[in-house]
Amino acid sequence: MIAQEITSTTTPTRTAALDALMVQPEAAVSDAPLYTPEAAGVLLALLLLSPKEPKEPRDK
């Protein structure tokens, strides 16, 4: 027997809940930050403007 009849024992409320779950919109896959070439200039400027390393005191 290839085709079988299956009787449904679900209630209309459960069927409506299942239908509502199946039609929900998809969520965004990722909210990762996007590449922006302008950020390289900002990072370079911050590197150049950062304070220098403190020097070791000389013994006199």
PDB file of C-alpha atoms in Angstrom:
ATOM      1  CA  MET A   1       0.000   0.000   0.000  1.00  0.00           C
ATOM      2  CA  ILE A   2       1.593   3.227  -1.118  1.00  0.00           C
ATOM      3  CA  ALA A   3      -1.100   5.699  -0.064  1.00  0.00           C
ATOM      4  CA  GLN A   4      -2.544   5.581   3.401  1.00  0.00           C
ATOM      5  CA  GLU A   5      -5.256   7.670   4.911  1.00  0.00           C
ATOM      6  CA  ILE A   6      -4.280   9.451   8.104  1.00  0.00           C
ATOM      7  CA  THR A   7      -6.967  10.854  10.338  1.00  0.00           C
ATOM      8  CA  SER A   8      -6.167  14.135  12.015  1.00  0.00           C
ATOM      9  CA  THR A   9      -6.884  14.428  15.724  1.00  0.00           C
ATOM     10  CA  THR A  10      -5.737  18.017  16.127  1.00  0.00           C
ATOM     11  CA  THR A  11      -8.010  20.855  17.102  1.00  0.00           C
ATOM     12  CA  PRO A  12      -8.526  23.966  14.977  1.00  0.00           C
ATOM     13  CA  THR A  13      -6.715  25.988  17.669  1.00  0.00           C
ATOM     14  CA  ARG A  14      -3.588  23.868  17.343  1.00  0.00           C
ATOM     15  CA  THR A  15      -3.762  24.014  13.574  1.00  0.00           C
ATOM     16  CA  ALA A  16      -4.038  27.828  13.691  1.00  0.00           C
ATOM     17  CA  ALA A  17      -1.061  28.024  16.076  1.00  0.00           C
ATOM     18  CA  LEU A  18       1.007  25.847  13.763  1.00  0.00           C
ATOM     19  CA  ASP A  19       0.027  27.947  10.757  1.00  0.00           C
ATOM     20  CA  ALA A  20       1.030  31.125  12.616  1.00  0.00           C
ATOM     21  CA  LEU A  21       4.454  29.649  13.413  1.00  0.00           C
ATOM     22  CA  MET A  22       5.016  28.644   9.816  1.00  0.00           C
ATOM     23  CA  VAL A  23       4.314  32.090   8.366  1.00  0.00           C
ATOM     24  CA  GLN A  24       6.485  34.155  10.723  1.00  0.00           C
ATOM     25  CA  PRO A  25       9.045  36.264   8.876  1.00  0.00           C
ATOM     26  CA  GLU A  26      12.640  35.154   8.915  1.00  0.00           C
ATOM     27  CA  ALA A  27      15.096  36.855  11.231  1.00  0.00           C
ATOM     28  CA  ALA A  28      18.238  38.525   9.972  1.00  0.00           C
ATOM     29  CA  VAL A  29      21.092  36.067   9.647  1.00  0.00           C
ATOM     30  CA  SER A  30      23.738  38.326  11.142  1.00  0.00           C
ATOM     31  CA  ASP A  31      24.023  41.823  12.487  1.00  0.00           C
ATOM     32  CA  ALA A  32      27.796  41.801  12.082  1.00  0.00           C
ATOM     33  CA  PRO A  33      29.475  45.135  11.405  1.00  0.00           C
ATOM     34  CA  LEU A  34      30.041  45.814   7.742  1.00  0.00           C
ATOM     35  CA  TYR A  35      33.411  46.704   6.240  1.00  0.00           C
ATOM     36  CA  THR A  36      33.892  50.412   5.796  1.00  0.00           C
ATOM     37  CA  PRO A  37      37.095  51.622   4.123  1.00  0.00           C
ATOM     38  CA  GLU A  38      36.823  54.984   5.917  1.00  0.00           C
ATOM     39  CA  ALA A  39      37.532  53.237   9.226  1.00  0.00           C
ATOM     40  CA  ALA A  40      41.146  52.601   8.172  1.00  0.00           C
ATOM     41  CA  GLY A  41      41.839  56.346   8.122  1.00  0.00           C
ATOM     42  CA  VAL A  42      40.305  56.805  11.559  1.00  0.00           C
ATOM     43  CA  LEU A  43      42.372  53.959  12.993  1.00  0.00           C
ATOM     44  CA  LEU A  44      45.548  55.366  11.459  1.00  0.00           C
ATOM     45  CA  ALA A  45      44.811  58.813  12.909  1.00  0.00           C
ATOM     46  CA  LEU A  46      44.204  57.321  16.362  1.00  0.00           C
ATOM     47  CA  LEU A  47      47.488  55.422  16.118  1.00  0.00           C
ATOM     48  CA  LEU A  48      49.417  58.552  15.211  1.00  0.00           C
ATOM     49  CA  LEU A  49      47.774  60.627  17.952  1.00  0.00           C
ATOM     50  CA  SER A  50      48.190  58.052  20.710  1.00  0.00           C
ATOM     51  CA  PRO A  51      50.614  58.903  23.521  1.00  0.00           C
ATOM     52  CA  LYS A  52      54.119  57.501  23.332  1.00  0.00           C
ATOM     53  CA  GLU A  53      55.423  54.814  25.651  1.00  0.00           C
ATOM     54  CA  PRO A  54      56.987  56.117  28.861  1.00  0.00           C
ATOM     55  CA  LYS A  55      60.788  55.897  28.948  1.00  0.00           C
ATOM     56  CA  GLU A  56      62.764  54.191  31.680  1.00  0.00           C
ATOM     57  CA  PRO A  57      64.359  56.661  34.089  1.00  0.00           C
ATOM     58  CA  ARG A  58      68.132  57.016  33.719  1.00  0.00           C
ATOM     59  CA  ASP A  59      70.345  56.354  36.692  1.00  0.00           C
ATOM     60  CA  LYS A  60      72.543  59.366  37.448  1.00  0.00           C
TER      61      LYS A  60
END
